[in-house]
Amino acid sequence: MIQDLRNITADKIPIGIVKSSHGLMGEVKVKEYTNYLSVFDKETDFLLYNRDKKRHLIVQIEQIKPAGHNLIIHFKGFKSIEDAEKIAGFEIYLPLDRLPEIGEDGYYFYQLLDCEVVDEQNLLIGRVIDVIETGSADVLSIAPNGVDIEDEPEKEIMIPVVQDFVIHIDKQKKRITVRLPVYHQRNGQT
């Protein structure tokens, strides 16, 4: 039975996207979405899926290596640049049950995306639209409530995920309680 394409990603999480081919032997350049590179396990079956083309395939990793802010991956069975070019733009999905366990204080980026962000008085600030890795701490990129960040990018609020600013992360309720940096408090941005 063919799986309904609308449900193909229901129990999976995107962990990266194939940006382009790399070299002549079927390797691809991948932008990872995760802060845990161990999810790219050679023993795991991954779903490659392109929502626009409504195409998918199951692959396994043969070889993987870091390349700056990307990964270079060679999937089993890919032998040429033409093979690699066919999957440019495909997202790489991993079944949720294959994610390594993390502690109560740990998180995957996908768990923070679209979380509601409130201040210490429980007033809505906005929603997390991105999580940025900086090396020393991850940073939440927040679109303030009622603001279209594409039209008003200067209103984006950036809060580092450190004890001084992030009070509590409730991954189940998708809610993050923060202490706003002094700059945002003085300028009335809540």
Short mmCIF file of C-alpha atoms in Angstrom, two decimals:
data_model
loop_
_atom_site.label_atom_id
_atom_site.label_comp_id
_atom_site.label_asym_id
_atom_site.label_seq_id
_atom_site.Cartn_x
_atom_site.Cartn_y
_atom_site.Cartn_z
CA MET A 1 0.00 0.00 0.00
CA ILE A 2 1.34 3.45 -0.92
CA GLN A 3 1.62 5.79 2.04
CA ASP A 4 -0.45 8.97 1.72
CA LEU A 5 2.02 11.81 1.00
CA ARG A 6 0.26 14.11 3.47
CA ASN A 7 1.12 11.71 6.29
CA ILE A 8 4.60 10.72 5.15
CA THR A 9 6.30 13.09 7.61
CA ALA A 10 3.79 12.73 10.47
CA ASP A 11 6.14 10.82 12.80
CA LYS A 12 9.38 12.36 11.52
CA ILE A 13 11.41 15.50 12.05
CA PRO A 14 13.47 17.37 9.44
CA ILE A 15 17.15 17.35 10.41
CA GLY A 16 18.62 18.97 7.31
CA ILE A 17 18.19 19.95 3.69
CA VAL A 18 20.21 18.96 0.63
CA LYS A 19 21.55 22.24 -0.74
CA SER A 20 23.43 21.02 -3.82
CA SER A 21 25.61 18.35 -5.32
CA HIS A 22 29.25 18.28 -4.22
CA GLY A 23 31.91 16.84 -6.47
CA LEU A 24 31.40 14.26 -9.18
CA MET A 25 30.82 11.06 -7.20
CA GLY A 26 27.27 11.58 -5.86
CA GLU A 27 28.02 13.52 -2.69
CA VAL A 28 25.73 16.33 -1.55
CA LYS A 29 26.14 19.45 0.57
CA VAL A 30 23.68 19.45 3.47
CA LYS A 31 22.62 22.29 5.77
CA GLU A 32 21.81 20.62 9.10
CA TYR A 33 18.88 21.82 11.20
CA THR A 34 19.98 20.11 14.38
CA ASN A 35 22.35 20.85 17.21
CA TYR A 36 23.02 17.09 17.63
CA LEU A 37 24.99 15.78 14.66
CA SER A 38 24.87 12.25 16.11
CA VAL A 39 21.38 11.94 14.54
CA PHE A 40 23.12 11.44 11.18
CA ASP A 41 23.75 7.76 11.95
CA LYS A 42 24.96 5.44 9.20
CA GLU A 43 22.70 2.62 10.42
CA THR A 44 19.49 4.62 10.11
CA ASP A 45 17.04 4.84 7.22
CA PHE A 46 16.31 8.48 6.38
CA LEU A 47 13.43 9.87 4.39
CA LEU A 48 14.34 12.38 1.69
CA TYR A 49 11.25 14.40 0.85
CA ASN A 50 10.50 17.34 -1.40
CA ARG A 51 7.09 18.78 -0.58
CA ASP A 52 6.90 20.86 -3.78
CA LYS A 53 7.75 17.97 -6.09
CA LYS A 54 5.77 15.49 -3.95
CA ARG A 55 8.67 13.06 -4.26
CA HIS A 56 10.35 10.96 -1.62
CA LEU A 57 12.86 8.16 -1.19
CA ILE A 58 14.46 6.23 1.64
CA VAL A 59 18.26 6.42 1.92
CA GLN A 60 21.14 5.43 4.15
CA ILE A 61 24.33 7.37 4.72
CA GLU A 62 27.49 5.79 3.40
CA GLN A 63 29.90 8.58 4.39
CA ILE A 64 29.61 11.92 6.19
CA LYS A 65 32.09 14.70 6.93
CA PRO A 66 31.85 18.28 8.22
CA ALA A 67 32.54 21.14 5.80
CA GLY A 68 32.38 24.54 7.48
CA HIS A 69 28.76 25.19 8.46
CA ASN A 70 27.54 22.29 6.31
CA LEU A 71 27.95 18.55 5.99
CA ILE A 72 29.10 16.60 2.97
CA ILE A 73 27.09 13.37 2.76
CA HIS A 74 27.35 10.45 0.41
CA PHE A 75 24.19 8.34 0.37
CA LYS A 76 24.41 4.66 -0.56
CA GLY A 77 23.70 4.06 -4.23
CA PHE A 78 24.47 7.60 -5.36
CA LYS A 79 27.29 7.33 -7.88
CA SER A 80 27.29 10.52 -9.96
CA ILE A 81 26.73 14.24 -9.90
CA GLU A 82 23.47 13.62 -11.78
CA ASP A 83 22.22 11.38 -8.95
CA ALA A 84 23.09 14.07 -6.42
CA GLU A 85 21.50 16.92 -8.40
CA LYS A 86 18.16 15.08 -8.45
CA ILE A 87 17.79 15.47 -4.67
CA ALA A 88 18.80 19.14 -4.32
CA GLY A 89 16.10 20.84 -2.24
CA PHE A 90 15.00 17.61 -0.54
CA GLU A 91 14.73 17.72 3.23
CA ILE A 92 16.19 14.89 5.30
CA TYR A 93 13.76 13.42 7.84
CA LEU A 94 14.46 11.17 10.80
CA PRO A 95 11.79 9.16 12.66
CA LEU A 96 11.14 10.82 16.03
CA ASP A 97 11.72 7.53 17.84
CA ARG A 98 15.31 7.49 16.50
CA LEU A 99 16.27 10.76 18.21
CA PRO A 100 18.78 10.19 21.01
CA GLU A 101 17.39 10.81 24.50
CA ILE A 102 18.36 14.13 25.99
CA GLY A 103 18.10 15.28 29.58
CA GLU A 104 15.28 17.39 31.00
CA ASP A 105 17.32 20.56 30.46
CA GLY A 106 18.39 19.61 26.93
CA TYR A 107 16.42 20.40 23.80
CA TYR A 108 16.35 19.92 20.07
CA PHE A 109 15.89 23.06 17.98
CA TYR A 110 12.59 21.80 16.58
CA GLN A 111 11.20 21.73 20.13
CA LEU A 112 11.82 25.48 20.51
CA LEU A 113 10.60 26.60 17.10
CA ASP A 114 7.15 28.21 17.22
CA CYS A 115 7.15 28.21 21.04
CA GLU A 116 5.16 30.96 22.67
CA VAL A 117 7.47 33.30 24.61
CA VAL A 118 6.22 35.07 27.75
CA ASP A 119 7.88 37.33 30.29
CA GLU A 120 8.04 36.89 34.07
CA GLN A 121 4.57 38.45 34.43
CA ASN A 122 3.19 35.93 31.94
CA LEU A 123 2.70 38.60 29.24
CA LEU A 124 3.01 37.33 25.67
CA ILE A 125 6.16 38.58 23.94
CA GLY A 126 5.97 36.59 20.70
CA ARG A 127 6.97 33.31 19.06
CA VAL A 128 10.34 31.68 18.39
CA ILE A 129 11.03 31.82 14.65
CA ASP A 130 14.63 30.57 14.70
CA VAL A 131 17.35 29.23 16.99
CA ILE A 132 20.83 30.48 16.16
CA GLU A 133 23.99 28.66 17.22
CA THR A 134 26.69 31.12 18.25
CA GLY A 135 29.24 28.83 19.85
CA SER A 136 28.91 30.10 23.41
CA ALA A 137 25.09 29.86 23.66
CA ASP A 138 22.12 29.34 21.39
CA VAL A 139 20.06 32.46 20.71
CA LEU A 140 16.28 32.58 20.33
CA SER A 141 15.06 34.73 17.45
CA ILE A 142 11.60 35.95 18.44
CA ALA A 143 8.95 37.63 16.31
CA PRO A 144 7.03 39.95 18.64
CA ASN A 145 3.32 39.36 18.99
CA GLY A 146 1.42 41.03 16.12
CA VAL A 147 4.54 41.84 14.08
CA ASP A 148 5.31 40.44 10.61
CA ILE A 149 9.07 40.07 10.95
CA GLU A 150 9.56 40.14 7.17
CA ASP A 151 8.00 43.61 7.01
CA GLU A 152 9.64 44.87 10.22
CA PRO A 153 12.89 42.93 10.75
CA GLU A 154 14.21 45.60 13.14
CA LYS A 155 11.60 44.47 15.70
CA GLU A 156 13.10 40.98 16.02
CA ILE A 157 14.01 40.15 19.63
CA MET A 158 17.14 38.09 20.28
CA ILE A 159 17.49 36.32 23.61
CA PRO A 160 20.41 34.03 24.48
CA VAL A 161 19.47 30.66 25.95
CA VAL A 162 21.34 31.22 29.20
CA GLN A 163 20.24 31.12 32.82
CA ASP A 164 20.18 34.94 33.14
CA PHE A 165 17.45 35.28 30.49
CA VAL A 166 15.65 31.95 30.01
CA ILE A 167 13.75 31.07 33.16
CA HIS A 168 11.85 27.99 32.02
CA ILE A 169 11.32 25.95 28.85
CA ASP A 170 8.16 23.84 28.77
CA LYS A 171 8.68 21.63 25.72
CA GLN A 172 5.29 19.91 26.07
CA LYS A 173 3.28 23.15 26.22
CA LYS A 174 5.65 24.87 23.72
CA ARG A 175 6.08 27.80 26.09
CA ILE A 176 9.26 29.61 27.12
CA THR A 177 9.39 32.03 30.06
CA VAL A 178 12.11 34.67 29.77
CA ARG A 179 13.54 37.68 31.54
CA LEU A 180 13.88 40.35 28.86
CA PRO A 181 17.29 41.97 28.43
CA VAL A 182 17.40 45.48 29.95
CA TYR A 183 17.49 47.10 26.47
CA HIS A 184 14.08 45.65 25.56
CA GLN A 185 12.59 46.61 28.93
CA ARG A 186 13.72 50.25 28.58
CA ASN A 187 12.39 50.53 25.03
CA GLY A 188 9.01 49.07 25.90
CA GLN A 189 9.40 46.06 23.61
CA THR A 190 7.34 43.31 25.17
#
